[in-house]
mmCIF file of C-alpha atoms and ligand atoms in Angstrom:
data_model
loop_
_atom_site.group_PDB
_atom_site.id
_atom_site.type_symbol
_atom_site.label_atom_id
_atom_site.label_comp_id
_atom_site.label_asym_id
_atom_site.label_seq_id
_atom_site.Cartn_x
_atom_site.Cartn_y
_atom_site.Cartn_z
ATOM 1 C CA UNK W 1 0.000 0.000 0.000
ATOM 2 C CA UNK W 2 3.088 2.455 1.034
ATOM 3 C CA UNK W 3 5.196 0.905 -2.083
ATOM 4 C CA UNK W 4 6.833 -1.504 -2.650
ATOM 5 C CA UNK W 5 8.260 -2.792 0.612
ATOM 6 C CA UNK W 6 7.267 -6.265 1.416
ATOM 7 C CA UNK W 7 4.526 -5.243 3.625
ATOM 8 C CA UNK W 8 1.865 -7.543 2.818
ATOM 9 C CA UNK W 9 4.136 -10.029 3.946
ATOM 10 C CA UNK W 10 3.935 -9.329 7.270
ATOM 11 C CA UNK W 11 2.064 -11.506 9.870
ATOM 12 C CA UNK W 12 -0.665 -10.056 12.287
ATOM 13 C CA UNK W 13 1.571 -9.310 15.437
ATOM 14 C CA UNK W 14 0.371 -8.042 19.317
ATOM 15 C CA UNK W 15 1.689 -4.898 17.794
ATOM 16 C CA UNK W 16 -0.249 -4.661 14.858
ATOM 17 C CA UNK W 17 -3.091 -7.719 14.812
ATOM 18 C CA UNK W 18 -4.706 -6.680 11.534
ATOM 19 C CA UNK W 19 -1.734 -6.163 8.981
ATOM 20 C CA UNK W 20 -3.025 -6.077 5.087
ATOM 21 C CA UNK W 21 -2.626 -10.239 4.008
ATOM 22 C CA UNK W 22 -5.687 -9.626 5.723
ATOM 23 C CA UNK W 23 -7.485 -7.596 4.025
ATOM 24 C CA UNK W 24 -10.777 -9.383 2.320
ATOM 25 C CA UNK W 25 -9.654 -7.781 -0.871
ATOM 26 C CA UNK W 26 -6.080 -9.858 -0.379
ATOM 27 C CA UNK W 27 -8.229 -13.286 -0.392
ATOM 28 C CA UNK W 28 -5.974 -14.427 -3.338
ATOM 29 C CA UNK W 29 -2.577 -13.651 -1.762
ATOM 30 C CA UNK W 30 -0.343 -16.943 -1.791
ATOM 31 C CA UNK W 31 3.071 -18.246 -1.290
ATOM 32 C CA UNK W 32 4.087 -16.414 1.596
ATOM 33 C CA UNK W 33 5.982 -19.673 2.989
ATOM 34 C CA UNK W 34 7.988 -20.194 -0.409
ATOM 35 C CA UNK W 35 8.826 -16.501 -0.144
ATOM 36 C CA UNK W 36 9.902 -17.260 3.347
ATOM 37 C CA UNK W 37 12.112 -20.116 2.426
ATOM 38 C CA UNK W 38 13.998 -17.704 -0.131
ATOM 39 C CA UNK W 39 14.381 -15.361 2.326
ATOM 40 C CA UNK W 40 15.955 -17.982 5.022
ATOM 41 C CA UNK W 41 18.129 -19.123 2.213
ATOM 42 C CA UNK W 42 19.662 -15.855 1.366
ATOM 43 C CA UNK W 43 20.186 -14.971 5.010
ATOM 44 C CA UNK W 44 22.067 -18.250 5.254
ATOM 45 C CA UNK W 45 24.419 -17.062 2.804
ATOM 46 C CA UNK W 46 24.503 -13.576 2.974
ATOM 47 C CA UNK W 47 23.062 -12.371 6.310
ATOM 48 C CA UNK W 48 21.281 -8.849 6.497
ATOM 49 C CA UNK W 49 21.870 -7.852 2.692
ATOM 50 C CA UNK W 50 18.772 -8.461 1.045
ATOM 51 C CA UNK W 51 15.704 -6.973 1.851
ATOM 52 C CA UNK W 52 12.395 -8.797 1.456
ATOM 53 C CA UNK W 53 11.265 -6.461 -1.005
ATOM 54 C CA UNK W 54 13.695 -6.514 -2.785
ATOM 55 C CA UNK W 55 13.119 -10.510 -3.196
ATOM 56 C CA UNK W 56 9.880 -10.162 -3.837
ATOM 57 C CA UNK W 57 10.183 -8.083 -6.886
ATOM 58 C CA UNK W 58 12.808 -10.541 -7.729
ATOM 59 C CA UNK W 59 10.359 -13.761 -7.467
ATOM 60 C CA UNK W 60 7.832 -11.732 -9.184
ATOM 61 C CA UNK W 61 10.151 -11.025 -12.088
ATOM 62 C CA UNK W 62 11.699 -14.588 -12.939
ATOM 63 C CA UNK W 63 7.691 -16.136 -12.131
ATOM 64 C CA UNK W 64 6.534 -13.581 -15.068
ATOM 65 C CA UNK W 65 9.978 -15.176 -17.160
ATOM 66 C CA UNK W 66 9.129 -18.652 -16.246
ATOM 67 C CA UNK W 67 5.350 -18.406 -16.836
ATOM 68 C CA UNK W 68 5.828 -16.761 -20.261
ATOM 69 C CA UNK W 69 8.617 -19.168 -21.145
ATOM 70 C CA UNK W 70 11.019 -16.783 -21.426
ATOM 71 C CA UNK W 71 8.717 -14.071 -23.114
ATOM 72 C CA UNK W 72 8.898 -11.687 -20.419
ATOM 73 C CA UNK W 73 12.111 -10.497 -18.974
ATOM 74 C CA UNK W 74 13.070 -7.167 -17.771
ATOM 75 C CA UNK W 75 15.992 -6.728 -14.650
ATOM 76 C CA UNK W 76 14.763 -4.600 -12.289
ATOM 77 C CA UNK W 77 17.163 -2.479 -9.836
ATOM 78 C CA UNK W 78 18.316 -3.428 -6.170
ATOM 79 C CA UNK W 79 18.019 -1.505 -2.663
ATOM 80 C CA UNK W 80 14.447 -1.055 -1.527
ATOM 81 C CA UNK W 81 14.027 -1.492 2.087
ATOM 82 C CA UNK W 82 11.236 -2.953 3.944
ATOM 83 C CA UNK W 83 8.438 -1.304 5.546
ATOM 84 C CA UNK W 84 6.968 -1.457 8.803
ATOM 85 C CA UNK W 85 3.093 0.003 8.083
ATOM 86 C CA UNK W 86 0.987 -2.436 7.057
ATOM 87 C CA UNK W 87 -2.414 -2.163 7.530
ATOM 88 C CA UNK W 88 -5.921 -4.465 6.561
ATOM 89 C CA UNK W 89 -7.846 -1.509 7.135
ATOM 90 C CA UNK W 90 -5.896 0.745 4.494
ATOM 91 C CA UNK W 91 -5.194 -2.350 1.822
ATOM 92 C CA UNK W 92 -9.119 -2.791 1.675
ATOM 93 C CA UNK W 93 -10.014 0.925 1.475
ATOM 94 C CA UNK W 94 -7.420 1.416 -1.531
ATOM 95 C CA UNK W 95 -6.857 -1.670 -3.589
ATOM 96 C CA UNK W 96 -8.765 -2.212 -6.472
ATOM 97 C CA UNK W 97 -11.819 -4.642 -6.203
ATOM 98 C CA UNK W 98 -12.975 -6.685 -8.792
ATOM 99 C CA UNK W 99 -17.043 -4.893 -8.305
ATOM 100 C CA UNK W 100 -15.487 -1.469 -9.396
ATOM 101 C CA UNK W 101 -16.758 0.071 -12.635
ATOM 102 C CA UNK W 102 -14.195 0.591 -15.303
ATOM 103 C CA UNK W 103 -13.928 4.733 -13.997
ATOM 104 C CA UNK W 104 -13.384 3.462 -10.275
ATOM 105 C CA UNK W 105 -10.600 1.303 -11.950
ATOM 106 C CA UNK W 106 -9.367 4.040 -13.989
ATOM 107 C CA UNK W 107 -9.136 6.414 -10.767
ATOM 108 C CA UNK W 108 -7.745 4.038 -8.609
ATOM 109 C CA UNK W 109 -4.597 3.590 -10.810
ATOM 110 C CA UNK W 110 -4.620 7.090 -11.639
ATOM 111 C CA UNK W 111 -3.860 7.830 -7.501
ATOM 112 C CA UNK W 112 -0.553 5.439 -7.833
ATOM 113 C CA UNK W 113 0.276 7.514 -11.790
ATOM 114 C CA UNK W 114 -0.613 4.310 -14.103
ATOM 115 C CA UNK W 115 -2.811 5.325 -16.877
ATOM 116 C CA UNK W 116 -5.561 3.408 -18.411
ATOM 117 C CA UNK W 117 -3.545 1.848 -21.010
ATOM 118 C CA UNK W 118 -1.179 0.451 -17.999
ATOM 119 C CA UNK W 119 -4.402 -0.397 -16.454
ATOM 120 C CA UNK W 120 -5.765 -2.926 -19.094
ATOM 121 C CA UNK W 121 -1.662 -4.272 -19.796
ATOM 122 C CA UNK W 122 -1.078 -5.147 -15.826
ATOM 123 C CA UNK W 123 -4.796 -6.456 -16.283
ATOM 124 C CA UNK W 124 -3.662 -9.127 -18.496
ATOM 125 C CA UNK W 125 -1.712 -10.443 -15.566
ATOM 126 C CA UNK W 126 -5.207 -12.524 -14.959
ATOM 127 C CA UNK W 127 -4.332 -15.101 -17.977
ATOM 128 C CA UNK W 128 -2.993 -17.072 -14.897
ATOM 129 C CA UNK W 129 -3.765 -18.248 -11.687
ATOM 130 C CA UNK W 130 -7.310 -18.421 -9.756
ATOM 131 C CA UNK W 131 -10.066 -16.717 -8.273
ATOM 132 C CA UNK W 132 -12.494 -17.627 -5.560
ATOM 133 C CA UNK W 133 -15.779 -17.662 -6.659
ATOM 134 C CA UNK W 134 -16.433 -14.879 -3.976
ATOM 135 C CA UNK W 135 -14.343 -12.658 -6.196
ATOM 136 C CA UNK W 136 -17.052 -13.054 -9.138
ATOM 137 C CA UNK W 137 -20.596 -13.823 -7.768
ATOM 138 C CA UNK W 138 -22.278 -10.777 -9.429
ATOM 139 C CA UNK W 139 -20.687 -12.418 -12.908
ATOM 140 C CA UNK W 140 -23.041 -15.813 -12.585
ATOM 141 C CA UNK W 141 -26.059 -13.898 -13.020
ATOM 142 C CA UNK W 142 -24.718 -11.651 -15.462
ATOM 143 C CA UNK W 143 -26.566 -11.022 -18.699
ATOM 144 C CA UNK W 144 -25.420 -12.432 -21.643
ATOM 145 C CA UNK W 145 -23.816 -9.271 -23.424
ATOM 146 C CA UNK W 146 -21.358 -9.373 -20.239
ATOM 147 C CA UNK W 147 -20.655 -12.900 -19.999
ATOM 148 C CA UNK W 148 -20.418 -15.950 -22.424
ATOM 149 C CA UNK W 149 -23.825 -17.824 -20.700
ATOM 150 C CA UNK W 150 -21.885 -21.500 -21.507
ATOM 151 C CA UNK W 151 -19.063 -19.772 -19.320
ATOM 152 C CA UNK W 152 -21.455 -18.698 -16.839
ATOM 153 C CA UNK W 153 -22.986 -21.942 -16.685
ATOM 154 C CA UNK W 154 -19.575 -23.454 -16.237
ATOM 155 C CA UNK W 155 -18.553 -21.084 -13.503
ATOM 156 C CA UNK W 156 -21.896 -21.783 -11.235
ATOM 157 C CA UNK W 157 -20.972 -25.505 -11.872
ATOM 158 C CA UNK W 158 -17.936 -25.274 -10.205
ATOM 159 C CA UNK W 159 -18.897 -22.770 -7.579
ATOM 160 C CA UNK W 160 -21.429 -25.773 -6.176
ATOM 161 C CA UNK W 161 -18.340 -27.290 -5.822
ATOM 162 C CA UNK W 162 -17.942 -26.506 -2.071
ATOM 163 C CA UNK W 163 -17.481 -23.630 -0.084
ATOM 164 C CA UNK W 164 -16.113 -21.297 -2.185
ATOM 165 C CA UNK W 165 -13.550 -22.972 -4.567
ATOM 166 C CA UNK W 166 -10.968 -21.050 -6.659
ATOM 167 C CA UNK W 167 -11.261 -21.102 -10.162
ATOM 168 C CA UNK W 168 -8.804 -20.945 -12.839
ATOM 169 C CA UNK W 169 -9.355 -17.541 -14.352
ATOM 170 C CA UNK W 170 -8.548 -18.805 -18.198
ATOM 171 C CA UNK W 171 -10.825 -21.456 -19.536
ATOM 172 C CA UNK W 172 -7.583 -22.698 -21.231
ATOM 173 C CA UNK W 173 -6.453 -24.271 -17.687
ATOM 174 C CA UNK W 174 -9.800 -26.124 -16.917
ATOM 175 C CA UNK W 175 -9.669 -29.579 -16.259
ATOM 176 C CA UNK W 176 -10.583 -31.184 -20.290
ATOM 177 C CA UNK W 177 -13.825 -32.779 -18.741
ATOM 178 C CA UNK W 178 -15.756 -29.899 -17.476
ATOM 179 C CA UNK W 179 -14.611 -28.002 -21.067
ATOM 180 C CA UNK W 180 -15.993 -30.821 -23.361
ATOM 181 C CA UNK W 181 -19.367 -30.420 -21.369
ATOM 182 C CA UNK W 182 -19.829 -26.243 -21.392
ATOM 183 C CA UNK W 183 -17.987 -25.549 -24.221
ATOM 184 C CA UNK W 184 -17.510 -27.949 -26.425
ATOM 185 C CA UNK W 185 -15.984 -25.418 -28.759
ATOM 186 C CA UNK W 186 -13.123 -24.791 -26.808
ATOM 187 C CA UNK W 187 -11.900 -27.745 -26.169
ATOM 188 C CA UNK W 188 -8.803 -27.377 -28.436
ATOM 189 C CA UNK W 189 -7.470 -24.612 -26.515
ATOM 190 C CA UNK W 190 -7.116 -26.682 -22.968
ATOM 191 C CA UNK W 191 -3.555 -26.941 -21.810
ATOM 192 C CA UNK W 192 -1.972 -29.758 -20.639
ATOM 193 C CA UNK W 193 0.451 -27.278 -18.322
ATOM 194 C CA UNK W 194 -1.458 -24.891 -17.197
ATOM 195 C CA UNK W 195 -0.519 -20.987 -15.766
ATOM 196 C CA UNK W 196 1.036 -19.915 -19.316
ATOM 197 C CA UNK W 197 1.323 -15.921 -18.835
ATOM 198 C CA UNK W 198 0.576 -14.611 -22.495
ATOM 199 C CA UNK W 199 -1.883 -12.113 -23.935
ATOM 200 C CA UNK W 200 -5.183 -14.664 -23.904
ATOM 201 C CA UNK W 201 -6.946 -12.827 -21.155
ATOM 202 C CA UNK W 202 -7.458 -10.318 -24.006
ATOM 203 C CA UNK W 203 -9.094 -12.564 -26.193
ATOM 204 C CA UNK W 204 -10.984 -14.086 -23.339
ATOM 205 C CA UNK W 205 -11.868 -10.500 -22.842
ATOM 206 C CA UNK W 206 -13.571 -10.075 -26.106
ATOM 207 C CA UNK W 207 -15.049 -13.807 -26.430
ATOM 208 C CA UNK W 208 -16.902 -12.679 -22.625
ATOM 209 C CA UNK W 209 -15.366 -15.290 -21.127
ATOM 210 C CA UNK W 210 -13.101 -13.707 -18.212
ATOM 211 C CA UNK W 211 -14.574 -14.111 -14.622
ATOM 212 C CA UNK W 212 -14.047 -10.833 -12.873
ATOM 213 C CA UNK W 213 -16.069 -8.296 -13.521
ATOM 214 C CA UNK W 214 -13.326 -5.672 -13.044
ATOM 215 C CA UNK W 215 -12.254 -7.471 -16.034
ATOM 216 C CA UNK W 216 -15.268 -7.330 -18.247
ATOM 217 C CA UNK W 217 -15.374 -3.333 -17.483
ATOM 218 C CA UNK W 218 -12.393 -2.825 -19.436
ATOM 219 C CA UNK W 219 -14.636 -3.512 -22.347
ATOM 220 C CA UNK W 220 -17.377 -1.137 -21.624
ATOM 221 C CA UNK W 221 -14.643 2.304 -22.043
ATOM 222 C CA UNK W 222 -13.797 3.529 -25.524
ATOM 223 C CA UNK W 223 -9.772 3.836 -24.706
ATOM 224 C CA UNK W 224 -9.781 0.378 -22.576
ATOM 225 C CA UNK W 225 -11.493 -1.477 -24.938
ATOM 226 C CA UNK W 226 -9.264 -0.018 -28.038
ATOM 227 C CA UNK W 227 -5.866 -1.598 -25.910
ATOM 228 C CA UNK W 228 -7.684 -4.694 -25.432
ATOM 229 C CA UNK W 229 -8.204 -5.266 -28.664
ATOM 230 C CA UNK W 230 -4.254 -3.872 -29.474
ATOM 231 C CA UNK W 231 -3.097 -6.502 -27.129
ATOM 232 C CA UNK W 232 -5.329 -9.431 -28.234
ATOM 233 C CA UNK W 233 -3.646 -8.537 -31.988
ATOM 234 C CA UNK W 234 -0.060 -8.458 -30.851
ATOM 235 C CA UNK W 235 1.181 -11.081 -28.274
ATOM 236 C CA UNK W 236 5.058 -9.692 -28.370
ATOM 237 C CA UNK W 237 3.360 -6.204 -27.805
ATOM 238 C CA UNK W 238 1.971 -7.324 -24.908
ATOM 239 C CA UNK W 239 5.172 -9.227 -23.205
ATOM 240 C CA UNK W 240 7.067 -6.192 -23.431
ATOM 241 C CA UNK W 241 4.572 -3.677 -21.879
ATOM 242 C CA UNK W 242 3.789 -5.700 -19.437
ATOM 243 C CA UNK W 243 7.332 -6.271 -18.240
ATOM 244 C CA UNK W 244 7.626 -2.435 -18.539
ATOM 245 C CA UNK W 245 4.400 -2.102 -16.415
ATOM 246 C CA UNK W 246 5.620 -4.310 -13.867
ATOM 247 C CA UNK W 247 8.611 -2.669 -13.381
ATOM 248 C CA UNK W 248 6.976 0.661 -13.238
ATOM 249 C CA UNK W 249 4.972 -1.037 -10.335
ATOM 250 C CA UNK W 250 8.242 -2.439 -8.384
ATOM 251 C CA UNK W 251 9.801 1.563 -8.059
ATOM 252 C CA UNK W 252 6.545 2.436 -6.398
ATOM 253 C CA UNK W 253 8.452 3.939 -3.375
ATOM 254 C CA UNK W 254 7.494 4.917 0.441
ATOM 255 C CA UNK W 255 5.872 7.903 1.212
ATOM 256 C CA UNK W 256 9.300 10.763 1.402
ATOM 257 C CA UNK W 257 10.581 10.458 5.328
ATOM 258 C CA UNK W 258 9.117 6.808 6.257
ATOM 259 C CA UNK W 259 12.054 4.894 7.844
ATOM 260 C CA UNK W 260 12.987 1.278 6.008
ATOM 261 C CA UNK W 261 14.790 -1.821 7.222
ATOM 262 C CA UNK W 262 16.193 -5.543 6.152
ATOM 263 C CA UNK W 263 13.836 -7.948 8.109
ATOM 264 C CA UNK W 264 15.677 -11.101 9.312
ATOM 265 C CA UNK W 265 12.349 -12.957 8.603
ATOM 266 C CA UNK W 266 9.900 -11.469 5.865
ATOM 267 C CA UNK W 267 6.791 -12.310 8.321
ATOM 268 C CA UNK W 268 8.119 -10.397 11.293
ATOM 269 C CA UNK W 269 8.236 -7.041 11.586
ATOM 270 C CA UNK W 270 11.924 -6.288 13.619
ATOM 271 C CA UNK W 271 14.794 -4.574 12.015
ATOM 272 C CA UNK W 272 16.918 -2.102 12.066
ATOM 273 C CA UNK W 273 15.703 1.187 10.227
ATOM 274 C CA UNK W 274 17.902 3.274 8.316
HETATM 275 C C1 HEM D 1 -7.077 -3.983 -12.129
HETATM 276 C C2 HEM D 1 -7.272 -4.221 -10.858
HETATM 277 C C3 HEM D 1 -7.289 -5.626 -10.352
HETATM 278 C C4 HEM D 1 -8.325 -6.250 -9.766
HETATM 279 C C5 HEM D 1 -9.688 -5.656 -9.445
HETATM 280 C C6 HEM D 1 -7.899 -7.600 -9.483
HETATM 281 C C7 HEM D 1 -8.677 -8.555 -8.873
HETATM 282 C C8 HEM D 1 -8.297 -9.849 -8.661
HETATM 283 C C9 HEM D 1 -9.102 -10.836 -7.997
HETATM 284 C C10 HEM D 1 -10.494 -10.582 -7.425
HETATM 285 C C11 HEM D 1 -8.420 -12.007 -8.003
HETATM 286 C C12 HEM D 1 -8.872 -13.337 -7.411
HETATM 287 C C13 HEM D 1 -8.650 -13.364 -5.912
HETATM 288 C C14 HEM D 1 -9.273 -14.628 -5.351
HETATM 289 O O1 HEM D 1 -10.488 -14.676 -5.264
HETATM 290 O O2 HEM D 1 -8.523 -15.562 -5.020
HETATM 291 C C15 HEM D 1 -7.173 -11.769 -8.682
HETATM 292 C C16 HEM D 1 -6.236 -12.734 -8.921
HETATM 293 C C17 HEM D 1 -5.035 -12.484 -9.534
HETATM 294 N N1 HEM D 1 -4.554 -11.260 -9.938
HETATM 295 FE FE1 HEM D 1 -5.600 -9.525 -9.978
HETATM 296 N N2 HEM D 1 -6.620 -7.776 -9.911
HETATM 297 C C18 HEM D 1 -6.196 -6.593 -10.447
HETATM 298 C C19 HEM D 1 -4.948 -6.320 -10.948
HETATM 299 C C20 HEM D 1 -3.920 -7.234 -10.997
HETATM 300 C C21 HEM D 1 -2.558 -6.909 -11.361
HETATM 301 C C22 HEM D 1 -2.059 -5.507 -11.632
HETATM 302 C C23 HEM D 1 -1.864 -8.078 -11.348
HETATM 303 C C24 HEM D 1 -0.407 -8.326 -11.639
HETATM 304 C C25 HEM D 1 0.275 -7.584 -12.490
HETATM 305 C C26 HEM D 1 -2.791 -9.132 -10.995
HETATM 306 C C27 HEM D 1 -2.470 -10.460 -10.934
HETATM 307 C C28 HEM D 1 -3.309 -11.438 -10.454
HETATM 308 C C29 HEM D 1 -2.964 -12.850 -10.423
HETATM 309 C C30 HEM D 1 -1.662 -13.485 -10.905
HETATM 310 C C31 HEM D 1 -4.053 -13.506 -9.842
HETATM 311 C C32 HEM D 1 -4.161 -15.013 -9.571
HETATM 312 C C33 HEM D 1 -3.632 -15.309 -8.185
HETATM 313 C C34 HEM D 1 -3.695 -16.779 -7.816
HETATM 314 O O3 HEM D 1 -3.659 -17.650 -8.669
HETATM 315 O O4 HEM D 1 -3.767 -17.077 -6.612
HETATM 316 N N3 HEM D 1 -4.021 -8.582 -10.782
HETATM 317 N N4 HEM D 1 -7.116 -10.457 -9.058
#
């Protein structure tokens, strides 16, 4: 929320028993024990050097080059230091959530300086991973000019699934099965590896078949919709302005005068400050 500096990965604390990872809006936040293990293993070797920011933005730049197979790749600059504010209350009242209207999307990224084309190329981040269903119930009674209804129907089939599953967010990674049954059509796109970062969310996009409706707003604004369609035309486009988007996102820095550490443990909030 205050940058870049590793402070969603901090653990609630008698200090501060509500820090962001707990934010509702963070419900898809993962990994925070692999991150961990980096961290341990880098202290091993080189105690006190590198911050957990720093290997954050580090993990999030060779998943992007491992995910695209090799498509994206950008190096992004050393020194940030960690932060010590971290805060559910603040995470939930400023992130973007995926009920906002296309303008409340536009205005949140405008606060942090990333304009609407940066909006719908970080955007396209979503041709990977998984929602909750949580994150897209207004989308399974969405009319059909919003949403694909064979999608739709395929979403509420898996939401009965239990309590709130996750979903994969591109049709492409669902199991063959369930594909054959709601969309026949599609069937030749399923992966047998799933998670491939490339431009399909924007064709998803413009086929209606994308699950958040944060998502589907980017098609209802003259500019937004113009980039999705720019992106959906030119893959290599698309790898290298996202790269440069993510990078833009890394240097987001701490508010001028907040102090900054190296955390022992990424979790834990006790360092020095410089
Ligand atoms: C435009 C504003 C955005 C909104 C409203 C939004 C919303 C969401 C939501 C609701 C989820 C699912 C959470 C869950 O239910 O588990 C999600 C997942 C995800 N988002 Fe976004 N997101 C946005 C921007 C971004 C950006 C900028 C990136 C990265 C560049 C990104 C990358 C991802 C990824 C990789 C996942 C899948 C995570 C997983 O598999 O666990 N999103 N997003």
């Amino acid at each position: 929320m205050q940058g870049c500096d590793a402070s969603v990965l901090l653990d609630a604390s008698p200090e501060n028993p509500h820090p962001e990872k707990e934010a509702p809006v963070n419900i898809g936040l993962a990994a925070f024990d692999l991150l961990e293990e980096i961290k341990a293993a880098v202290e091993d070797r080189c105690p006190g050097v590198v911050s957990c920011s720093d290997i954050l933005i580090y993990a999030a730049r060779d998943a992007a080059h491992a995910l695209s197979n090799g498509n994206i790749h950008f190096d992004v600059p050393a020194g940030r230091l960690d932060g010590l504010v971290s805060s559910a209350a603040e995470a939930q009242a400023e992130l973007p959530d995926s009920t906002f209207t296309v303008q409340q999307l536009i205005d949140n990224f405008a606060r942090k300086d990333f304009d609407v084309e940066e909006l719908v190329i970080l955007s396209g981040a979503h041709s990977i991973g998984v929602g909750h269903c949580s994150s897209f119930t207004g989308r399974l009674t969405a009319p059909p000019e919003q949403i694909n209804p064979a999608y739709r129907n395929l979403l509420n089939h898996k939401c009965h699934q239990g309590a709130n599953p996750a979903v994969v967010n591109n049709v492409r990674d669902e199991d063959y099965e369930t594909v054959s049954k709601f969309m026949p059509g599609f069937t030749s796109r399923v992966r047998k590896i799933s998670d491939f970062l490339d431009n399909t969310f924007y064709h998803n996009n413009l086929a209606r078949i994308v699950s958040f409706n944060s998502d589907w707003q980017l098609m209802t604004h003259t500019e937004a919709r113009g980039h999705v369609h720019e992106y959906a035309d030119n893959a290599t486009l698309w790898d290298g302005d996202f790269a440069e988007s993510l990078l833009k996102l890394s240097k987001l820095s701490m508010p001028a005068g907040s102090k900054g550490g190296i955390r022992k443990k990424c979790s834990i909030a006790t360092h020095p400050l410089y």
